[in-house]
mmCIF file of C-alpha atoms in Angstrom:
data_model
loop_
_atom_site.group_PDB
_atom_site.id
_atom_site.type_symbol
_atom_site.label_atom_id
_atom_site.label_comp_id
_atom_site.label_asym_id
_atom_site.label_seq_id
_atom_site.Cartn_x
_atom_site.Cartn_y
_atom_site.Cartn_z
ATOM 1 C CA MET A 44 0.000 0.000 0.000
ATOM 2 C CA VAL A 45 1.440 3.353 -1.034
ATOM 3 C CA CYS A 46 0.589 6.369 1.103
ATOM 4 C CA ALA A 47 0.312 9.833 -0.409
ATOM 5 C CA ALA A 48 2.465 12.008 1.823
ATOM 6 C CA MET A 49 3.222 15.680 2.192
ATOM 7 C CA ALA A 50 6.364 15.449 0.093
ATOM 8 C CA LYS A 51 8.215 17.834 -2.181
ATOM 9 C CA ASN A 52 7.185 16.018 -5.328
ATOM 10 C CA LYS A 53 3.585 15.808 -6.432
ATOM 11 C CA THR A 54 1.711 12.676 -5.487
ATOM 12 C CA PRO A 55 1.913 10.019 -8.239
ATOM 13 C CA GLY A 56 -1.312 9.869 -10.176
ATOM 14 C CA TYR A 57 -2.578 13.171 -8.758
ATOM 15 C CA LYS A 58 -4.439 15.119 -11.432
ATOM 16 C CA CYS A 59 -6.862 17.535 -9.832
ATOM 17 C CA SER A 60 -7.416 19.115 -6.436
ATOM 18 C CA TYR A 61 -10.818 19.201 -4.739
ATOM 19 C CA ASN A 62 -11.518 22.822 -5.634
ATOM 20 C CA CYS A 63 -10.660 22.513 -9.313
ATOM 21 C CA GLY A 64 -13.397 23.656 -11.630
ATOM 22 C CA LYS A 65 -12.517 21.098 -14.281
ATOM 23 C CA VAL A 66 -13.531 17.553 -13.446
ATOM 24 C CA GLU A 67 -11.069 14.895 -14.544
ATOM 25 C CA GLU A 68 -10.741 11.205 -13.909
ATOM 26 C CA ARG A 69 -8.668 10.524 -10.805
ATOM 27 C CA GLU A 70 -7.462 7.502 -9.003
ATOM 28 C CA PRO A 71 -8.875 7.450 -5.453
ATOM 29 C CA ARG A 72 -6.167 7.838 -2.836
ATOM 30 C CA SER A 73 -5.761 4.472 -1.102
ATOM 31 C CA CYS A 74 -4.113 5.713 2.091
ATOM 32 C CA VAL A 75 -4.287 8.987 4.002
ATOM 33 C CA ARG A 76 -1.846 9.874 6.752
ATOM 34 C CA PHE A 77 -3.450 12.017 9.417
ATOM 35 C CA LYS A 78 -2.585 13.899 12.574
ATOM 36 C CA CYS A 79 -5.060 14.873 15.267
ATOM 37 C CA GLY A 80 -4.356 17.197 18.174
ATOM 38 C CA LEU A 81 -7.680 16.580 19.937
ATOM 39 C CA LEU A 82 -8.744 13.697 22.156
ATOM 40 C CA ASN A 83 -12.480 13.463 21.489
ATOM 41 C CA THR A 84 -14.960 12.218 18.903
ATOM 42 C CA ILE A 85 -12.953 13.415 15.904
ATOM 43 C CA GLN A 86 -10.079 11.117 16.832
ATOM 44 C CA ASN A 87 -12.472 8.148 17.050
ATOM 45 C CA VAL A 88 -13.892 8.966 13.620
ATOM 46 C CA LEU A 89 -10.446 9.332 12.063
ATOM 47 C CA HIS A 90 -9.305 5.989 13.480
ATOM 48 C CA GLN A 91 -12.402 4.208 12.131
ATOM 49 C CA ARG A 92 -12.059 5.633 8.625
ATOM 50 C CA PRO A 93 -10.875 2.952 6.138
ATOM 51 C CA GLY A 94 -7.424 3.589 4.725
ATOM 52 C CA TRP A 95 -6.540 6.359 7.179
ATOM 53 C CA VAL A 96 -3.369 5.917 9.230
ATOM 54 C CA GLU A 97 -2.379 8.049 12.203
ATOM 55 C CA VAL A 98 1.056 9.666 12.184
ATOM 56 C CA LYS A 99 2.393 10.379 15.671
ATOM 57 C CA ASP A 100 5.972 11.338 14.890
ATOM 58 C CA SER A 101 6.164 15.143 14.874
ATOM 59 C CA ASP A 102 8.603 15.083 11.942
ATOM 60 C CA ALA A 103 6.712 12.557 9.821
ATOM 61 C CA ASP A 104 4.902 13.469 6.610
ATOM 62 C CA TRP A 105 1.117 13.790 6.749
ATOM 63 C CA ASP A 106 -1.797 14.511 4.421
ATOM 64 C CA PHE A 107 -4.498 15.680 6.831
ATOM 65 C CA ASN A 108 -4.276 17.498 10.156
ATOM 66 C CA TRP A 109 -7.205 18.166 12.478
ATOM 67 C CA CYS A 110 -5.273 20.647 14.573
ATOM 68 C CA ASP A 111 -6.022 23.154 17.295
ATOM 69 C CA VAL A 112 -5.603 26.864 16.634
ATOM 70 C CA GLY A 113 -2.352 26.915 18.595
ATOM 71 C CA TRP A 114 -0.700 24.514 16.155
ATOM 72 C CA LEU A 115 -2.033 26.522 13.219
ATOM 73 C CA ARG A 116 -0.543 29.798 14.453
ATOM 74 C CA GLU A 117 2.840 28.261 15.203
ATOM 75 C CA ASN A 118 3.273 26.038 12.147
ATOM 76 C CA PHE A 119 1.089 26.899 9.157
ATOM 77 C CA ASP A 120 3.148 29.739 7.710
ATOM 78 C CA HIS A 121 6.375 27.766 8.157
ATOM 79 C CA SER A 122 5.221 24.522 6.522
ATOM 80 C CA TYR A 123 5.449 23.485 2.887
ATOM 81 C CA MET A 124 2.254 21.726 1.840
ATOM 82 C CA GLU A 125 1.536 19.665 -1.216
ATOM 83 C CA GLU A 126 -1.571 20.553 -3.197
ATOM 84 C CA HIS A 127 -3.703 17.768 -1.729
ATOM 85 C CA VAL A 128 -2.915 18.475 1.958
ATOM 86 C CA ARG A 129 -5.724 19.783 4.213
ATOM 87 C CA VAL A 130 -5.982 21.401 7.655
ATOM 88 C CA ASN A 131 -9.196 22.257 9.503
ATOM 89 C CA HIS A 132 -8.771 26.031 9.980
ATOM 90 C CA PHE A 133 -8.237 29.120 7.890
ATOM 91 C CA ARG A 134 -5.272 31.179 9.074
ATOM 92 C CA ASN A 135 -7.342 34.124 10.360
ATOM 93 C CA HIS A 136 -10.505 32.183 11.174
ATOM 94 C CA TYR A 137 -11.091 34.517 14.138
ATOM 95 C CA GLU A 138 -12.429 37.230 11.802
ATOM 96 C CA LEU A 139 -15.806 35.467 11.771
ATOM 97 C CA THR A 140 -15.736 34.475 15.431
ATOM 98 C CA ARG A 141 -14.979 37.914 16.871
ATOM 99 C CA LYS A 142 -17.456 38.533 19.663
ATOM 100 C CA ASN A 143 -17.863 42.223 18.777
ATOM 101 C CA LEU A 144 -19.514 41.218 15.506
ATOM 102 C CA MET A 145 -22.405 39.851 17.557
ATOM 103 C CA VAL A 146 -22.690 42.584 20.215
ATOM 104 C CA LYS A 147 -25.209 44.634 18.246
ATOM 105 C CA ASN A 148 -27.517 41.636 17.802
ATOM 106 C CA LEU A 149 -27.325 40.760 21.509
ATOM 107 C CA LYS A 150 -28.141 44.330 22.561
ATOM 108 C CA ARG A 151 -31.125 44.447 20.218
ATOM 109 C CA TYR A 152 -32.271 41.029 21.417
ATOM 110 C CA ARG A 153 -32.082 42.093 25.074
ATOM 111 C CA LYS A 154 -33.999 45.292 24.319
ATOM 112 C CA ASN A 155 -36.780 43.328 22.641
ATOM 113 C CA LEU A 156 -36.769 40.827 25.494
ATOM 114 C CA GLU A 157 -37.230 43.534 28.121
ATOM 115 C CA ARG A 158 -39.875 45.289 26.034
ATOM 116 C CA ASP A 159 -41.920 42.114 25.777
ATOM 117 C CA ALA A 160 -41.506 41.329 29.491
ATOM 118 C CA GLY A 161 -39.877 38.006 28.765
ATOM 119 C CA HIS A 162 -42.800 36.528 26.831
ATOM 120 C CA MET A 163 -40.619 34.769 24.296
ATOM 121 C CA GLU A 164 -40.797 31.141 23.270
ATOM 122 C CA ALA A 165 -38.361 29.998 25.948
ATOM 123 C CA SER A 166 -39.869 32.026 28.809
ATOM 124 C CA LYS A 167 -42.882 29.714 28.929
ATOM 125 C CA SER A 168 -40.605 26.847 29.817
ATOM 126 C CA ARG A 169 -36.810 26.964 29.640
ATOM 127 C CA LYS A 170 -34.365 29.098 27.759
ATOM 128 C CA PHE A 171 -32.735 27.416 24.777
ATOM 129 C CA ASP A 172 -30.519 28.209 21.828
ATOM 130 C CA LEU A 173 -29.618 26.361 18.660
ATOM 131 C CA ARG A 174 -26.289 24.886 17.562
ATOM 132 C CA ILE A 175 -26.035 24.631 13.785
ATOM 133 C CA TYR A 176 -23.065 23.472 11.723
ATOM 134 C CA ILE A 177 -21.684 25.161 8.594
ATOM 135 C CA LEU A 178 -18.734 23.769 6.639
ATOM 136 C CA VAL A 179 -16.762 26.219 4.489
ATOM 137 C CA THR A 180 -14.391 24.647 1.968
ATOM 138 C CA SER A 181 -13.463 27.910 0.235
ATOM 139 C CA TYR A 182 -13.888 31.659 0.681
ATOM 140 C CA VAL A 183 -12.732 32.570 -2.852
ATOM 141 C CA PRO A 184 -15.128 31.636 -4.270
ATOM 142 C CA LEU A 185 -17.359 31.182 -1.233
ATOM 143 C CA LYS A 186 -18.476 27.571 -0.934
ATOM 144 C CA ALA A 187 -20.519 26.629 2.127
ATOM 145 C CA TRP A 188 -22.399 23.521 3.234
ATOM 146 C CA LEU A 189 -25.173 23.345 5.856
ATOM 147 C CA TYR A 190 -25.553 20.197 7.959
ATOM 148 C CA ARG A 191 -29.060 18.764 8.375
ATOM 149 C CA ASP A 192 -28.518 17.756 11.995
ATOM 150 C CA GLY A 193 -27.979 20.077 14.921
ATOM 151 C CA PHE A 194 -29.555 20.540 18.311
ATOM 152 C CA ALA A 195 -31.232 22.869 20.770
ATOM 153 C CA ARG A 196 -29.593 23.303 24.199
ATOM 154 C CA PHE A 197 -31.970 23.866 27.093
ATOM 155 C CA SER A 198 -31.398 25.329 30.531
ATOM 156 C CA SER A 199 -32.425 23.236 33.523
ATOM 157 C CA THR A 200 -34.340 26.055 35.261
ATOM 158 C CA ARG A 201 -37.528 27.755 34.107
ATOM 159 C CA PHE A 202 -36.837 31.146 32.584
ATOM 160 C CA SER A 203 -37.509 34.450 34.345
ATOM 161 C CA LEU A 204 -36.226 38.014 34.034
ATOM 162 C CA ARG A 205 -36.456 38.505 37.785
ATOM 163 C CA THR A 206 -32.877 37.364 38.252
ATOM 164 C CA ILE A 207 -29.784 37.226 36.083
ATOM 165 C CA ASP A 208 -27.617 35.509 38.696
ATOM 166 C CA ASP A 209 -28.848 31.953 38.124
ATOM 167 C CA LYS A 210 -26.403 30.463 35.636
ATOM 168 C CA TYR A 211 -28.555 27.349 35.229
ATOM 169 C CA MET A 212 -31.406 29.571 34.036
ATOM 170 C CA HIS A 213 -29.505 31.733 31.559
ATOM 171 C CA LEU A 214 -26.535 29.677 30.305
ATOM 172 C CA THR A 215 -27.377 26.745 28.072
ATOM 173 C CA ASN A 216 -23.800 25.468 27.699
ATOM 174 C CA VAL A 217 -23.597 21.765 28.498
ATOM 175 C CA ALA A 218 -20.467 22.415 30.581
ATOM 176 C CA VAL A 219 -22.646 24.559 32.859
ATOM 177 C CA GLN A 220 -25.871 22.547 32.775
ATOM 178 C CA LYS A 221 -24.230 19.233 33.649
ATOM 179 C CA THR A 222 -23.244 20.681 37.039
ATOM 180 C CA ALA A 223 -26.879 21.537 37.896
ATOM 181 C CA PRO A 224 -28.253 19.614 40.925
ATOM 182 C CA ASP A 225 -31.093 18.049 38.918
ATOM 183 C CA TYR A 226 -29.111 17.271 35.740
ATOM 184 C CA ASP A 227 -29.789 13.788 34.323
ATOM 185 C CA PRO A 228 -26.855 12.619 32.148
ATOM 186 C CA GLU A 229 -28.993 9.967 30.437
ATOM 187 C CA LYS A 230 -31.570 12.534 29.287
ATOM 188 C CA GLY A 231 -29.113 15.390 28.830
ATOM 189 C CA CYS A 232 -30.284 18.924 28.030
ATOM 190 C CA LYS A 233 -30.595 18.748 24.250
ATOM 191 C CA TRP A 234 -33.188 18.213 21.579
ATOM 192 C CA GLN A 235 -32.110 17.073 18.145
ATOM 193 C CA MET A 236 -32.940 19.582 15.400
ATOM 194 C CA GLN A 237 -35.534 17.258 13.850
ATOM 195 C CA GLN A 238 -37.368 17.064 17.183
ATOM 196 C CA LEU A 239 -37.335 20.845 17.581
ATOM 197 C CA ARG A 240 -38.578 21.436 14.056
ATOM 198 C CA ARG A 241 -41.474 19.022 14.564
ATOM 199 C CA TYR A 242 -42.406 20.766 17.823
ATOM 200 C CA LEU A 243 -42.282 24.263 16.298
ATOM 201 C CA THR A 244 -44.281 23.126 13.280
ATOM 202 C CA ALA A 245 -46.999 21.604 15.485
ATOM 203 C CA LYS A 246 -47.217 24.805 17.516
ATOM 204 C CA HIS A 247 -46.776 27.528 14.885
ATOM 205 C CA GLY A 248 -47.544 25.907 11.549
ATOM 206 C CA THR A 249 -45.446 24.925 8.542
ATOM 207 C CA GLU A 250 -45.400 28.362 6.880
ATOM 208 C CA MET A 251 -44.049 30.198 9.921
ATOM 209 C CA VAL A 252 -41.389 27.558 10.599
ATOM 210 C CA ASP A 253 -40.310 27.482 6.946
ATOM 211 C CA THR A 254 -39.861 31.261 7.119
ATOM 212 C CA LEU A 255 -37.778 30.887 10.279
ATOM 213 C CA PHE A 256 -35.397 28.414 8.637
ATOM 214 C CA LYS A 257 -35.108 30.572 5.510
ATOM 215 C CA GLU A 258 -34.167 33.540 7.693
ATOM 216 C CA MET A 259 -31.496 31.439 9.369
ATOM 217 C CA ASP A 260 -30.141 30.478 5.940
ATOM 218 C CA ASN A 261 -29.893 34.183 5.243
ATOM 219 C CA ILE A 262 -27.960 34.760 8.502
ATOM 220 C CA PHE A 263 -25.456 32.032 7.664
ATOM 221 C CA VAL A 264 -24.661 33.337 4.197
ATOM 222 C CA ARG A 265 -24.589 37.043 5.129
ATOM 223 C CA SER A 266 -22.242 36.400 8.046
ATOM 224 C CA LEU A 267 -19.829 34.509 5.788
ATOM 225 C CA GLN A 268 -20.030 37.210 3.144
ATOM 226 C CA SER A 269 -19.254 39.860 5.771
ATOM 227 C CA VAL A 270 -15.765 38.400 6.290
ATOM 228 C CA GLN A 271 -15.171 36.972 2.826
ATOM 229 C CA LYS A 272 -12.835 39.782 1.792
ATOM 230 C CA VAL A 273 -10.687 39.628 4.928
ATOM 231 C CA ILE A 274 -10.351 35.859 5.425
ATOM 232 C CA ILE A 275 -7.030 34.590 4.067
ATOM 233 C CA ASN A 276 -8.290 31.973 1.660
ATOM 234 C CA ASP A 277 -6.064 28.957 1.152
ATOM 235 C CA LYS A 278 -6.810 25.798 -0.828
ATOM 236 C CA HIS A 279 -5.323 23.734 2.000
ATOM 237 C CA CYS A 280 -7.894 24.996 4.518
ATOM 238 C CA PHE A 281 -11.479 24.243 5.453
ATOM 239 C CA GLU A 282 -13.506 25.250 8.506
ATOM 240 C CA LEU A 283 -16.337 23.611 10.418
ATOM 241 C CA TYR A 284 -18.221 26.399 12.206
ATOM 242 C CA GLY A 285 -20.704 26.032 15.043
ATOM 243 C CA TYR A 286 -23.391 28.740 14.845
ATOM 244 C CA ASP A 287 -25.344 29.624 18.006
ATOM 245 C CA VAL A 288 -28.779 31.143 17.372
ATOM 246 C CA LEU A 289 -31.558 32.357 19.694
ATOM 247 C CA LEU A 290 -35.262 32.523 18.788
ATOM 248 C CA ASP A 291 -37.567 35.236 20.104
ATOM 249 C CA GLN A 292 -41.311 35.018 20.753
ATOM 250 C CA ASN A 293 -42.021 35.786 17.081
ATOM 251 C CA LEU A 294 -39.686 33.019 15.897
ATOM 252 C CA LYS A 295 -37.182 35.602 14.714
ATOM 253 C CA PRO A 296 -33.627 34.200 14.779
ATOM 254 C CA TRP A 297 -30.797 36.129 16.446
ATOM 255 C CA LEU A 298 -27.161 35.238 15.905
ATOM 256 C CA ILE A 299 -25.331 34.933 19.239
ATOM 257 C CA GLU A 300 -21.885 33.856 18.081
ATOM 258 C CA VAL A 301 -19.914 31.689 15.690
ATOM 259 C CA ASN A 302 -17.444 29.100 16.972
ATOM 260 C CA ALA A 303 -14.449 28.029 14.874
ATOM 261 C CA SER A 304 -13.719 25.148 17.253
ATOM 262 C CA PRO A 305 -17.154 23.806 18.219
ATOM 263 C CA SER A 306 -17.055 21.117 20.862
ATOM 264 C CA HIS A 307 -17.168 17.536 19.595
ATOM 265 C CA THR A 308 -17.291 16.045 23.080
ATOM 266 C CA PRO A 309 -20.599 14.152 23.367
ATOM 267 C CA SER A 310 -22.999 14.420 26.286
ATOM 268 C CA SER A 311 -25.134 11.346 25.504
ATOM 269 C CA GLN A 312 -25.327 8.371 23.153
ATOM 270 C CA GLU A 313 -27.619 10.300 20.814
ATOM 271 C CA ASP A 314 -25.268 13.270 20.836
ATOM 272 C CA TYR A 315 -22.289 10.995 20.172
ATOM 273 C CA GLU A 316 -23.990 9.412 17.167
ATOM 274 C CA MET A 317 -24.922 12.806 15.732
ATOM 275 C CA LYS A 318 -21.371 14.171 16.094
ATOM 276 C CA CYS A 319 -19.889 11.036 14.556
ATOM 277 C CA ARG A 320 -22.150 11.497 11.524
ATOM 278 C CA LEU A 321 -21.221 15.182 11.348
ATOM 279 C CA LEU A 322 -17.481 14.509 11.407
ATOM 280 C CA GLU A 323 -17.652 11.526 9.062
ATOM 281 C CA ASP A 324 -19.589 13.590 6.538
ATOM 282 C CA THR A 325 -17.189 16.515 6.985
ATOM 283 C CA LEU A 326 -14.358 14.236 5.918
ATOM 284 C CA ASN A 327 -16.467 13.067 2.968
ATOM 285 C CA VAL A 328 -16.925 16.655 1.761
ATOM 286 C CA VAL A 329 -13.237 17.493 2.236
ATOM 287 C CA ASP A 330 -12.673 14.370 0.116
ATOM 288 C CA MET A 331 -9.072 13.403 0.789
ATOM 289 C CA GLU A 332 -9.738 10.174 -1.099
ATOM 290 C CA GLU A 333 -10.735 12.153 -4.225
ATOM 291 C CA ARG A 334 -14.009 10.351 -4.816
ATOM 292 C CA LEU A 335 -16.228 13.365 -5.556
ATOM 293 C CA THR A 336 -16.827 14.918 -8.966
ATOM 294 C CA GLY A 337 -17.224 18.485 -7.679
ATOM 295 C CA LYS A 338 -20.818 18.682 -8.919
ATOM 296 C CA GLU A 339 -22.466 17.252 -5.787
ATOM 297 C CA LYS A 340 -25.223 19.258 -4.096
ATOM 298 C CA ARG A 341 -25.495 16.795 -1.226
ATOM 299 C CA VAL A 342 -22.827 14.739 0.519
ATOM 300 C CA GLY A 343 -24.127 12.640 3.402
ATOM 301 C CA GLY A 344 -25.950 14.987 5.767
ATOM 302 C CA TYR A 345 -24.492 18.113 4.122
ATOM 303 C CA ASP A 346 -26.384 20.226 1.603
ATOM 304 C CA LEU A 347 -24.474 22.697 -0.556
ATOM 305 C CA MET A 348 -26.142 26.038 0.206
ATOM 306 C CA TRP A 349 -23.760 28.501 -1.475
ATOM 307 C CA ASN A 350 -21.319 28.001 -4.330
ATOM 308 C CA ASP A 351 -20.192 31.446 -5.541
ATOM 309 C CA GLY A 352 -23.911 32.210 -5.446
ATOM 310 C CA PRO A 353 -27.054 30.631 -3.981
ATOM 311 C CA VAL A 354 -27.642 26.952 -4.604
ATOM 312 C CA TYR A 355 -31.373 26.483 -5.023
ATOM 313 C CA ARG A 356 -33.581 23.583 -4.138
ATOM 314 C CA GLU A 357 -34.904 21.645 -7.062
ATOM 315 C CA ASP A 358 -38.433 22.880 -6.338
ATOM 316 C CA THR A 359 -37.552 26.603 -6.050
ATOM 317 C CA ASN A 360 -39.737 28.961 -8.088
ATOM 318 C CA LEU A 361 -37.263 31.527 -9.394
ATOM 319 C CA GLU A 362 -40.097 33.905 -10.339
ATOM 320 C CA THR A 363 -40.869 34.436 -6.649
ATOM 321 C CA PHE A 364 -37.216 34.562 -5.582
ATOM 322 C CA GLY A 365 -36.665 37.442 -3.143
ATOM 323 C CA SER A 366 -33.497 39.452 -2.671
ATOM 324 C CA SER A 367 -33.738 39.626 1.126
ATOM 325 C CA CYS A 368 -34.239 35.932 1.875
ATOM 326 C CA PHE A 369 -33.418 33.184 -0.610
ATOM 327 C CA THR A 370 -34.694 29.606 -0.770
ATOM 328 C CA ALA A 371 -31.488 27.666 -0.462
ATOM 329 C CA ASN A 372 -30.713 24.022 -1.055
ATOM 330 C CA THR A 373 -30.936 23.392 2.684
ATOM 331 C CA HIS A 374 -32.860 20.891 4.778
ATOM 332 C CA LEU A 375 -31.961 21.815 8.347
ATOM 333 C CA GLY A 376 -33.979 19.727 10.785
ATOM 334 C CA CYS A 377 -35.217 17.354 8.089
ATOM 335 C CA VAL A 378 -34.684 13.606 8.246
ATOM 336 C CA ASN A 379 -31.053 12.609 7.807
ATOM 337 C CA ASP A 380 -30.910 9.072 6.452
ATOM 338 C CA ARG A 381 -27.217 8.913 7.369
ATOM 339 C CA GLU A 382 -28.281 7.809 10.843
ATOM 340 C CA LYS A 383 -29.341 4.369 9.616
ATOM 341 C CA GLN A 384 -26.148 3.973 7.588
ATOM 342 C CA LEU A 385 -23.655 4.841 10.334
ATOM 343 C CA ARG A 386 -25.333 3.657 13.533
ATOM 344 C CA PRO A 387 -24.180 -0.011 13.177
ATOM 345 C CA LEU A 388 -20.560 1.186 12.872
ATOM 346 C CA LEU A 389 -20.502 3.312 16.030
ATOM 347 C CA LYS A 390 -19.218 2.185 19.379
ATOM 348 C CA PRO A 391 -21.483 2.857 22.391
ATOM 349 C CA PHE A 392 -20.804 6.095 24.205
ATOM 350 C CA PRO A 393 -20.305 5.470 27.937
ATOM 351 C CA VAL A 394 -22.607 7.757 29.901
ATOM 352 C CA GLN A 395 -21.389 8.366 33.430
ATOM 353 C CA LYS A 396 -24.160 8.627 35.953
ATOM 354 C CA LYS A 397 -23.931 11.417 38.489
ATOM 355 C CA MET A 398 -22.955 10.206 41.933
#
């Protein structure tokens, strides 16, 4: 078995990189050498991927590196990389994740919240926000994929504006919620996106929920476009972003923040299975094996939503296409048939019961 390595000479048989516009016949790469600086689900997925071999020697050649931002800052600009090599961050990824980009939205959200005396969707039960995944494989041109799965994170305490000191009421982070006195690790504090979409549809109707998801599509694309000119695009880079979104009482989405290193540590068996699918499909889109043609609009649970312009659904009526909110080729919260394909391959996630 011959491994394609990060060498000075081009890989034998290599004819076209993933982002090439021209599609040519290519021999699939039989072996991929990878490095991984994280000890969580991504490492499990990489180890289970056929033909992928981990490289632990710091001086050894590699083809793929799922690195942390520290490694990127210290090594990227000093490393020679063959055309096929990939890393999981853009050099100045922080341009999209700057907190001050989201301050205006948070201030407006809080103003609306106070005006409406807390009568938003979450105030009737528990506060929640959404985690949604966007994969960017290029900024020039912009090419972005939206994952069908995601989840809503709930607080363990019923919402109220009477106090802002209760972290279990206002912070939905799993790291916070799992320390709550009544936290159940088997149930967790998440709903899968499909479950949330069904609930919202039953309560508010299909038309209102469809509008909500179209508005979120608009947020994703506009946020990426806002940094497109300042991100240092590099064919070796891709980025898996975790978007955090709040919904108000009118089902209006508000962008909280964008994470360039979203957590892949699972909190339950269901969460573990979802993140395994997400990461497996991310690797399929990045396509180190060179199996894709470049014309795909769906890869696993990913739908291509923007490719140097909007990618429309097959059923989109272009005569009614609006400039403020487009109907993208996205299916967030719809059934992801990848679950049935990957579930038999996944190892059980050990849930530790609280003592």
